[in-house]
């Protein structure tokens, strides 16, 4: 078994990004918006700010009031859309209940949508033409690339079908001619999750339930990518029973230290891509 760690890959990609930024000859600006107080969002903001600083990216952070309405947030976004200095916009999750992320994300200019969640960006993925793609699926593709596996004809099982992880990832993998099965809560409730997981040559899990995937379900030699983040007391664990799974897997991501460190770097790569789009490069 080999550990599939995100940090060293992230460091390599960071070198590339900072070289590309130097070539552009400007300091791209990423605007990050948080609504109200939230401990989880604060962790992401800190990590994004640190990564941006290390790459020569200006990270502008705005914390809006907890009671901000959708209309107020839309107006705020529209001001950023028309500000030529701003290259990318990210809205931190989670959001207060009065704000619907799916609605709000449509108001970010597609060229500044560094999370790749605007329908105009998502809609290009099936055609293999997207330039701004959600960061976590990009991170998973980088991890798979690192194993050296040829995805052509491989049995890939994704557990989790969210708009931000499972669904776009399935399309990216189809583009590489993998055979993709997407499982979700319905699969579990039908009692079929174990059967699908046992069949996976590559297993990617993005659910958010510690211990959901039993180690003994892992196929001998499978590649296991655990996207899940769960807090158990003062420990952070994924969705896969790591110890038992590691005995069977050929490669497995640690949690933390697998997908996470790469996701934030993919956000910065998207900012670079967004900046190039705005410069018609
Ligand atoms: P989500 O809540 O939007 O989606 C969860 C998915 O899991 C859904 O498809 C749901 O049907 C499925 N699901 C729920 N219970 C299930 C069960 N018992 N069996 C099978 N499927 C089940 O979640 P999300 O935003 O995609 O995030 C998923 C996890 O990934 C979370 O733990 C999140 O914190 C983590 N995450 C990590 C990163 C990272 O950078 N490492 C990035 C994004 C999300």
mmCIF file of C-alpha atoms and ligand atoms in Angstrom:
data_model
loop_
_atom_site.group_PDB
_atom_site.id
_atom_site.type_symbol
_atom_site.label_atom_id
_atom_site.label_comp_id
_atom_site.label_asym_id
_atom_site.label_seq_id
_atom_site.Cartn_x
_atom_site.Cartn_y
_atom_site.Cartn_z
ATOM 1 C CA UNK A 1 0.000 0.000 0.000
ATOM 2 C CA UNK A 2 1.207 3.498 -0.807
ATOM 3 C CA UNK A 3 -0.087 6.664 0.795
ATOM 4 C CA UNK A 4 -1.512 9.111 -1.709
ATOM 5 C CA UNK A 5 -0.592 12.387 -0.057
ATOM 6 C CA UNK A 6 -1.825 15.696 -1.421
ATOM 7 C CA UNK A 7 0.813 17.957 0.043
ATOM 8 C CA UNK A 8 3.788 17.078 -2.161
ATOM 9 C CA UNK A 9 1.653 17.230 -5.331
ATOM 10 C CA UNK A 10 0.235 20.545 -4.122
ATOM 11 C CA UNK A 11 3.764 21.932 -3.651
ATOM 12 C CA UNK A 12 4.686 21.006 -7.225
ATOM 13 C CA UNK A 13 1.560 22.616 -8.662
ATOM 14 C CA UNK A 14 2.159 25.734 -6.555
ATOM 15 C CA UNK A 15 5.577 26.213 -8.163
ATOM 16 C CA UNK A 16 3.909 26.081 -11.590
ATOM 17 C CA UNK A 17 1.158 28.518 -10.583
ATOM 18 C CA UNK A 18 3.553 31.067 -9.156
ATOM 19 C CA UNK A 19 5.738 30.902 -12.301
ATOM 20 C CA UNK A 20 2.647 31.449 -14.462
ATOM 21 C CA UNK A 21 1.560 34.402 -12.311
ATOM 22 C CA UNK A 22 4.995 35.970 -12.650
ATOM 23 C CA UNK A 23 4.708 35.631 -16.431
ATOM 24 C CA UNK A 24 1.363 37.471 -16.355
ATOM 25 C CA UNK A 25 3.130 40.391 -14.703
ATOM 26 C CA UNK A 26 0.238 41.328 -12.408
ATOM 27 C CA UNK A 27 -1.002 40.386 -8.944
ATOM 28 C CA UNK A 28 -4.374 38.627 -9.354
ATOM 29 C CA UNK A 29 -7.051 39.500 -6.816
ATOM 30 C CA UNK A 30 -9.246 36.867 -5.191
ATOM 31 C CA UNK A 31 -12.251 38.130 -3.239
ATOM 32 C CA UNK A 32 -13.589 35.882 -0.508
ATOM 33 C CA UNK A 33 -16.970 36.518 1.110
ATOM 34 C CA UNK A 34 -18.087 35.039 4.404
ATOM 35 C CA UNK A 35 -21.535 35.667 5.828
ATOM 36 C CA UNK A 36 -21.673 35.799 9.604
ATOM 37 C CA UNK A 37 -19.504 33.935 12.101
ATOM 38 C CA UNK A 38 -18.600 30.348 11.306
ATOM 39 C CA UNK A 39 -15.720 28.296 12.671
ATOM 40 C CA UNK A 40 -15.537 25.920 9.665
ATOM 41 C CA UNK A 41 -15.500 28.802 7.157
ATOM 42 C CA UNK A 42 -12.778 30.489 9.172
ATOM 43 C CA UNK A 43 -10.507 27.432 8.813
ATOM 44 C CA UNK A 44 -10.928 27.517 5.003
ATOM 45 C CA UNK A 45 -10.366 31.283 4.863
ATOM 46 C CA UNK A 46 -7.129 30.995 6.821
ATOM 47 C CA UNK A 47 -5.797 28.249 4.594
ATOM 48 C CA UNK A 48 -6.830 30.059 1.385
ATOM 49 C CA UNK A 49 -5.278 33.305 2.584
ATOM 50 C CA UNK A 50 -1.979 31.588 3.415
ATOM 51 C CA UNK A 51 -1.862 29.752 0.078
ATOM 52 C CA UNK A 52 -2.724 32.934 -1.856
ATOM 53 C CA UNK A 53 0.037 34.891 -0.072
ATOM 54 C CA UNK A 54 2.606 32.225 -0.918
ATOM 55 C CA UNK A 55 1.686 32.483 -4.630
ATOM 56 C CA UNK A 56 1.669 36.245 -5.117
ATOM 57 C CA UNK A 57 -2.137 36.441 -5.124
ATOM 58 C CA UNK A 58 -3.935 39.194 -3.252
ATOM 59 C CA UNK A 59 -6.619 37.741 -0.974
ATOM 60 C CA UNK A 60 -9.338 40.259 -0.092
ATOM 61 C CA UNK A 61 -11.656 39.047 2.621
ATOM 62 C CA UNK A 62 -15.093 40.475 3.422
ATOM 63 C CA UNK A 63 -17.205 39.290 6.328
ATOM 64 C CA UNK A 64 -20.823 40.378 5.844
ATOM 65 C CA UNK A 65 -23.420 40.493 8.593
ATOM 66 C CA UNK A 66 -25.149 37.221 9.597
ATOM 67 C CA UNK A 67 -28.505 38.816 8.661
ATOM 68 C CA UNK A 68 -27.417 39.769 5.091
ATOM 69 C CA UNK A 69 -30.302 39.129 2.688
ATOM 70 C CA UNK A 70 -30.000 37.423 -0.706
ATOM 71 C CA UNK A 71 -30.648 40.736 -2.442
ATOM 72 C CA UNK A 72 -27.910 42.489 -0.476
ATOM 73 C CA UNK A 73 -25.470 39.691 -1.273
ATOM 74 C CA UNK A 74 -26.389 39.798 -4.974
ATOM 75 C CA UNK A 75 -25.740 43.552 -5.045
ATOM 76 C CA UNK A 76 -22.394 43.003 -3.340
ATOM 77 C CA UNK A 77 -21.475 40.345 -5.933
ATOM 78 C CA UNK A 78 -22.551 42.580 -8.813
ATOM 79 C CA UNK A 79 -20.219 45.330 -7.598
ATOM 80 C CA UNK A 80 -17.356 42.828 -7.633
ATOM 81 C CA UNK A 81 -18.392 41.572 -11.086
ATOM 82 C CA UNK A 82 -18.023 45.046 -12.538
ATOM 83 C CA UNK A 83 -14.757 45.806 -10.704
ATOM 84 C CA UNK A 84 -12.043 45.082 -13.262
ATOM 85 C CA UNK A 85 -9.453 44.686 -10.516
ATOM 86 C CA UNK A 86 -11.243 41.596 -9.145
ATOM 87 C CA UNK A 87 -10.288 38.349 -10.901
ATOM 88 C CA UNK A 88 -12.099 35.722 -8.838
ATOM 89 C CA UNK A 89 -14.924 35.473 -6.306
ATOM 90 C CA UNK A 90 -15.564 32.763 -3.732
ATOM 91 C CA UNK A 91 -18.460 32.523 -1.284
ATOM 92 C CA UNK A 92 -17.555 30.618 1.868
ATOM 93 C CA UNK A 93 -19.758 27.768 3.055
ATOM 94 C CA UNK A 94 -21.792 27.163 5.110
ATOM 95 C CA UNK A 95 -24.244 29.985 4.534
ATOM 96 C CA UNK A 96 -27.013 31.238 6.849
ATOM 97 C CA UNK A 97 -30.403 29.692 6.097
ATOM 98 C CA UNK A 98 -31.855 32.776 4.351
ATOM 99 C CA UNK A 99 -29.285 32.396 1.543
ATOM 100 C CA UNK A 100 -29.609 29.749 -1.168
ATOM 101 C CA UNK A 101 -26.161 28.995 -2.586
ATOM 102 C CA UNK A 102 -27.546 27.530 -5.830
ATOM 103 C CA UNK A 103 -29.377 30.794 -6.511
ATOM 104 C CA UNK A 104 -26.500 33.057 -5.463
ATOM 105 C CA UNK A 105 -23.779 31.231 -7.399
ATOM 106 C CA UNK A 106 -25.578 32.117 -10.655
ATOM 107 C CA UNK A 107 -24.917 35.808 -10.031
ATOM 108 C CA UNK A 108 -21.146 35.489 -10.097
ATOM 109 C CA UNK A 109 -19.800 36.388 -13.526
ATOM 110 C CA UNK A 110 -18.820 33.035 -15.161
ATOM 111 C CA UNK A 111 -15.303 34.416 -15.878
ATOM 112 C CA UNK A 112 -14.828 35.144 -12.158
ATOM 113 C CA UNK A 113 -16.444 31.903 -10.912
ATOM 114 C CA UNK A 114 -13.346 30.218 -9.496
ATOM 115 C CA UNK A 115 -15.424 27.516 -7.784
ATOM 116 C CA UNK A 116 -16.716 26.466 -11.195
ATOM 117 C CA UNK A 117 -20.310 26.338 -9.989
ATOM 118 C CA UNK A 118 -21.993 28.745 -12.435
ATOM 119 C CA UNK A 119 -24.272 26.831 -14.844
ATOM 120 C CA UNK A 120 -22.311 28.336 -17.759
ATOM 121 C CA UNK A 121 -19.172 26.630 -16.439
ATOM 122 C CA UNK A 122 -20.752 23.379 -15.219
ATOM 123 C CA UNK A 123 -22.556 23.098 -18.574
ATOM 124 C CA UNK A 124 -19.241 22.914 -20.448
ATOM 125 C CA UNK A 125 -17.947 19.866 -18.543
ATOM 126 C CA UNK A 126 -19.893 17.239 -20.560
ATOM 127 C CA UNK A 127 -18.277 18.621 -23.716
ATOM 128 C CA UNK A 128 -14.761 18.514 -22.241
ATOM 129 C CA UNK A 129 -14.554 22.277 -22.812
ATOM 130 C CA UNK A 130 -14.686 23.712 -19.295
ATOM 131 C CA UNK A 131 -11.889 26.007 -18.138
ATOM 132 C CA UNK A 132 -13.282 26.586 -14.634
ATOM 133 C CA UNK A 133 -14.108 23.262 -12.944
ATOM 134 C CA UNK A 134 -15.046 22.661 -9.267
ATOM 135 C CA UNK A 135 -11.883 22.362 -7.174
ATOM 136 C CA UNK A 136 -12.453 19.049 -5.370
ATOM 137 C CA UNK A 137 -13.055 17.012 -8.562
ATOM 138 C CA UNK A 138 -9.903 18.655 -9.995
ATOM 139 C CA UNK A 139 -7.994 17.620 -6.864
ATOM 140 C CA UNK A 140 -9.204 14.022 -7.210
ATOM 141 C CA UNK A 141 -8.107 13.937 -10.871
ATOM 142 C CA UNK A 142 -4.625 15.154 -9.846
ATOM 143 C CA UNK A 143 -4.385 12.433 -7.193
ATOM 144 C CA UNK A 144 -5.372 9.757 -9.711
ATOM 145 C CA UNK A 145 -2.828 11.122 -12.159
ATOM 146 C CA UNK A 146 -0.156 10.781 -9.473
ATOM 147 C CA UNK A 147 -0.768 7.014 -9.176
ATOM 148 C CA UNK A 148 0.075 6.678 -12.874
ATOM 149 C CA UNK A 149 -3.097 4.642 -13.508
ATOM 150 C CA UNK A 150 -4.598 4.566 -16.989
ATOM 151 C CA UNK A 151 -8.292 5.290 -16.404
ATOM 152 C CA UNK A 152 -9.381 3.780 -19.724
ATOM 153 C CA UNK A 153 -11.972 1.053 -19.032
ATOM 154 C CA UNK A 154 -11.402 1.059 -15.254
ATOM 155 C CA UNK A 155 -14.292 0.392 -12.883
ATOM 156 C CA UNK A 156 -14.641 3.616 -10.914
ATOM 157 C CA UNK A 157 -17.191 3.867 -8.117
ATOM 158 C CA UNK A 158 -18.022 7.299 -6.693
ATOM 159 C CA UNK A 159 -20.009 7.408 -3.459
ATOM 160 C CA UNK A 160 -21.747 10.791 -3.130
ATOM 161 C CA UNK A 161 -23.547 12.676 -5.912
ATOM 162 C CA UNK A 162 -23.362 16.318 -4.868
ATOM 163 C CA UNK A 163 -23.192 19.118 -7.451
ATOM 164 C CA UNK A 164 -19.782 20.152 -6.163
ATOM 165 C CA UNK A 165 -18.044 16.756 -5.987
ATOM 166 C CA UNK A 166 -19.706 13.551 -7.253
ATOM 167 C CA UNK A 167 -21.581 14.759 -10.341
ATOM 168 C CA UNK A 168 -18.827 16.852 -11.993
ATOM 169 C CA UNK A 169 -16.228 14.223 -11.079
ATOM 170 C CA UNK A 170 -18.280 11.518 -12.841
ATOM 171 C CA UNK A 171 -18.207 13.599 -16.041
ATOM 172 C CA UNK A 172 -14.455 14.210 -15.827
ATOM 173 C CA UNK A 173 -13.857 10.472 -15.413
ATOM 174 C CA UNK A 174 -16.174 9.594 -18.313
ATOM 175 C CA UNK A 175 -14.088 11.892 -20.455
ATOM 176 C CA UNK A 176 -11.146 9.581 -19.694
ATOM 177 C CA UNK A 177 -13.223 6.520 -20.705
ATOM 178 C CA UNK A 178 -13.521 5.118 -17.189
ATOM 179 C CA UNK A 179 -16.652 3.081 -16.463
ATOM 180 C CA UNK A 180 -18.316 5.192 -13.790
ATOM 181 C CA UNK A 181 -20.876 4.143 -11.195
ATOM 182 C CA UNK A 182 -22.269 6.860 -8.937
ATOM 183 C CA UNK A 183 -23.743 5.733 -5.594
ATOM 184 C CA UNK A 184 -25.666 7.869 -3.098
ATOM 185 C CA UNK A 185 -28.157 7.646 -0.270
ATOM 186 C CA UNK A 186 -30.612 5.746 -2.507
ATOM 187 C CA UNK A 187 -27.960 3.085 -3.199
ATOM 188 C CA UNK A 188 -27.415 2.629 0.549
ATOM 189 C CA UNK A 189 -31.101 2.502 1.317
ATOM 190 C CA UNK A 190 -31.569 -0.159 -1.356
ATOM 191 C CA UNK A 191 -28.860 -2.206 0.429
ATOM 192 C CA UNK A 192 -26.581 -2.108 -2.640
ATOM 193 C CA UNK A 193 -23.675 0.068 -1.505
ATOM 194 C CA UNK A 194 -21.407 -2.772 -0.365
ATOM 195 C CA UNK A 195 -21.808 -4.646 -3.666
ATOM 196 C CA UNK A 196 -20.788 -1.623 -5.737
ATOM 197 C CA UNK A 197 -17.865 -0.759 -3.460
ATOM 198 C CA UNK A 198 -16.528 -4.323 -3.592
ATOM 199 C CA UNK A 199 -16.415 -4.075 -7.382
ATOM 200 C CA UNK A 200 -14.449 -0.806 -7.527
ATOM 201 C CA UNK A 201 -10.951 -0.727 -8.975
ATOM 202 C CA UNK A 202 -10.979 2.950 -8.054
ATOM 203 C CA UNK A 203 -13.163 4.093 -5.162
ATOM 204 C CA UNK A 204 -13.873 7.755 -4.456
ATOM 205 C CA UNK A 205 -15.986 8.574 -1.404
ATOM 206 C CA UNK A 206 -17.498 12.012 -0.717
ATOM 207 C CA UNK A 207 -20.335 11.661 1.774
ATOM 208 C CA UNK A 208 -19.416 13.039 5.214
ATOM 209 C CA UNK A 209 -20.137 9.956 7.363
ATOM 210 C CA UNK A 210 -17.273 8.466 9.367
ATOM 211 C CA UNK A 211 -16.942 4.697 8.929
ATOM 212 C CA UNK A 212 -19.550 4.490 6.127
ATOM 213 C CA UNK A 213 -17.216 2.393 3.968
ATOM 214 C CA UNK A 214 -16.020 -0.747 5.749
ATOM 215 C CA UNK A 215 -12.377 -1.591 5.222
ATOM 216 C CA UNK A 216 -13.217 -5.187 4.366
ATOM 217 C CA UNK A 217 -15.319 -4.024 1.371
ATOM 218 C CA UNK A 218 -12.235 -2.688 -0.429
ATOM 219 C CA UNK A 219 -11.203 -4.714 -3.467
ATOM 220 C CA UNK A 220 -7.636 -6.058 -3.314
ATOM 221 C CA UNK A 221 -5.336 -3.548 -5.048
ATOM 222 C CA UNK A 222 -7.961 -0.800 -5.376
ATOM 223 C CA UNK A 223 -7.109 2.906 -5.339
ATOM 224 C CA UNK A 224 -9.068 4.619 -2.552
ATOM 225 C CA UNK A 225 -9.655 8.376 -2.468
ATOM 226 C CA UNK A 226 -11.465 9.576 0.623
ATOM 227 C CA UNK A 227 -12.884 13.075 0.224
ATOM 228 C CA UNK A 228 -14.956 12.987 3.429
ATOM 229 C CA UNK A 229 -14.113 15.206 6.378
ATOM 230 C CA UNK A 230 -15.601 14.247 9.741
ATOM 231 C CA UNK A 231 -14.766 15.551 13.182
ATOM 232 C CA UNK A 232 -14.584 12.786 15.801
ATOM 233 C CA UNK A 233 -13.755 14.514 19.102
ATOM 234 C CA UNK A 234 -10.463 16.277 18.398
ATOM 235 C CA UNK A 235 -9.644 13.996 15.445
ATOM 236 C CA UNK A 236 -10.481 14.455 11.769
ATOM 237 C CA UNK A 237 -11.315 11.291 9.837
ATOM 238 C CA UNK A 238 -12.682 10.430 6.403
ATOM 239 C CA UNK A 239 -15.601 8.221 5.342
ATOM 240 C CA UNK A 240 -13.527 5.040 4.871
ATOM 241 C CA UNK A 241 -12.274 2.803 7.704
ATOM 242 C CA UNK A 242 -8.654 3.632 7.048
ATOM 243 C CA UNK A 243 -6.672 0.904 8.883
ATOM 244 C CA UNK A 244 -8.571 -2.031 7.393
ATOM 245 C CA UNK A 245 -8.864 -0.423 3.934
ATOM 246 C CA UNK A 246 -5.112 0.274 3.857
ATOM 247 C CA UNK A 247 -4.431 -3.495 4.129
ATOM 248 C CA UNK A 248 -6.171 -4.053 0.787
ATOM 249 C CA UNK A 249 -5.674 -0.845 -1.208
ATOM 250 C CA UNK A 250 -2.756 -0.255 -3.580
ATOM 251 C CA UNK A 251 -3.013 3.495 -2.901
ATOM 252 C CA UNK A 252 -5.061 5.316 -0.285
ATOM 253 C CA UNK A 253 -5.399 8.977 0.692
ATOM 254 C CA UNK A 254 -4.880 9.911 4.340
ATOM 255 C CA UNK A 255 -7.460 12.161 6.032
ATOM 256 C CA UNK A 256 -6.369 14.833 6.671
ATOM 257 C CA UNK A 257 -3.564 15.359 4.147
ATOM 258 C CA UNK A 258 -5.040 13.755 1.030
ATOM 259 C CA UNK A 259 -7.617 15.672 -0.992
ATOM 260 C CA UNK A 260 -7.762 18.769 1.259
ATOM 261 C CA UNK A 261 -4.326 20.337 0.578
ATOM 262 C CA UNK A 262 -4.877 19.953 -3.162
ATOM 263 C CA UNK A 263 -8.369 21.462 -3.188
ATOM 264 C CA UNK A 264 -7.123 24.855 -2.000
ATOM 265 C CA UNK A 265 -4.347 24.830 -4.620
ATOM 266 C CA UNK A 266 -6.916 24.024 -7.334
ATOM 267 C CA UNK A 267 -8.826 27.134 -6.242
ATOM 268 C CA UNK A 268 -5.693 29.186 -6.919
ATOM 269 C CA UNK A 269 -5.159 27.454 -10.270
ATOM 270 C CA UNK A 270 -8.745 28.366 -11.153
ATOM 271 C CA UNK A 271 -8.008 31.975 -10.181
ATOM 272 C CA UNK A 272 -5.049 31.949 -12.568
ATOM 273 C CA UNK A 273 -7.268 30.439 -15.277
ATOM 274 C CA UNK A 274 -9.986 33.040 -14.598
ATOM 275 C CA UNK A 275 -7.411 35.843 -14.856
ATOM 276 C CA UNK A 276 -6.214 34.453 -18.197
ATOM 277 C CA UNK A 277 -9.827 34.257 -19.433
ATOM 278 C CA UNK A 278 -10.326 37.915 -18.539
ATOM 279 C CA UNK A 279 -7.130 38.801 -20.406
ATOM 280 C CA UNK A 280 -8.394 36.749 -23.399
ATOM 281 C CA UNK A 281 -5.432 34.364 -23.054
HETATM 282 P P1 LIG B 1 -23.300 16.680 0.320
HETATM 283 O O1 LIG B 1 -23.894 16.646 1.676
HETATM 284 O O2 LIG B 1 -23.686 17.733 -0.653
HETATM 285 O O3 LIG B 1 -23.572 15.280 -0.385
HETATM 286 C C1 LIG B 1 -23.470 14.081 0.310
HETATM 287 C C2 LIG B 1 -23.668 12.929 -0.634
HETATM 288 O O4 LIG B 1 -23.574 11.723 0.128
HETATM 289 C C3 LIG B 1 -25.030 12.890 -1.332
HETATM 290 O O5 LIG B 1 -24.844 12.442 -2.658
HETATM 291 C C4 LIG B 1 -25.809 11.837 -0.536
HETATM 292 O O6 LIG B 1 -26.806 11.158 -1.319
HETATM 293 C C5 LIG B 1 -24.694 10.890 -0.159
HETATM 294 N N1 LIG B 1 -24.997 10.089 1.024
HETATM 295 C C6 LIG B 1 -25.477 10.511 2.218
HETATM 296 N N2 LIG B 1 -25.615 9.459 3.064
HETATM 297 C C7 LIG B 1 -25.220 8.357 2.370
HETATM 298 C C8 LIG B 1 -25.139 6.979 2.683
HETATM 299 N N3 LIG B 1 -25.504 6.511 3.890
HETATM 300 N N4 LIG B 1 -24.681 6.139 1.734
HETATM 301 C C9 LIG B 1 -24.316 6.589 0.507
HETATM 302 N N5 LIG B 1 -24.368 7.878 0.159
HETATM 303 C C10 LIG B 1 -24.822 8.756 1.085
HETATM 304 O O7 LIG B 1 -21.733 16.637 0.557
HETATM 305 P P2 LIG B 1 -20.458 17.253 -0.241
HETATM 306 O O8 LIG B 1 -20.503 18.722 -0.176
HETATM 307 O O9 LIG B 1 -20.283 16.578 -1.560
HETATM 308 O O10 LIG B 1 -19.304 16.750 0.751
HETATM 309 C C11 LIG B 1 -19.134 15.392 1.053
HETATM 310 C C12 LIG B 1 -18.004 15.232 2.047
HETATM 311 O O11 LIG B 1 -16.805 15.666 1.439
HETATM 312 C C13 LIG B 1 -18.129 16.067 3.320
HETATM 313 O O12 LIG B 1 -17.552 15.348 4.395
HETATM 314 C C14 LIG B 1 -17.304 17.292 3.017
HETATM 315 O O13 LIG B 1 -16.804 17.907 4.210
HETATM 316 C C15 LIG B 1 -16.195 16.679 2.221
HETATM 317 N N6 LIG B 1 -15.530 17.612 1.301
HETATM 318 C C16 LIG B 1 -14.172 17.650 1.355
HETATM 319 C C17 LIG B 1 -13.476 18.478 0.502
HETATM 320 C C18 LIG B 1 -11.981 18.486 0.562
HETATM 321 O O14 LIG B 1 -11.355 19.377 0.024
HETATM 322 N N7 LIG B 1 -11.351 17.494 1.176
HETATM 323 C C19 LIG B 1 -14.155 19.277 -0.410
HETATM 324 C C20 LIG B 1 -15.549 19.192 -0.494
HETATM 325 C C21 LIG B 1 -16.229 18.341 0.377
#
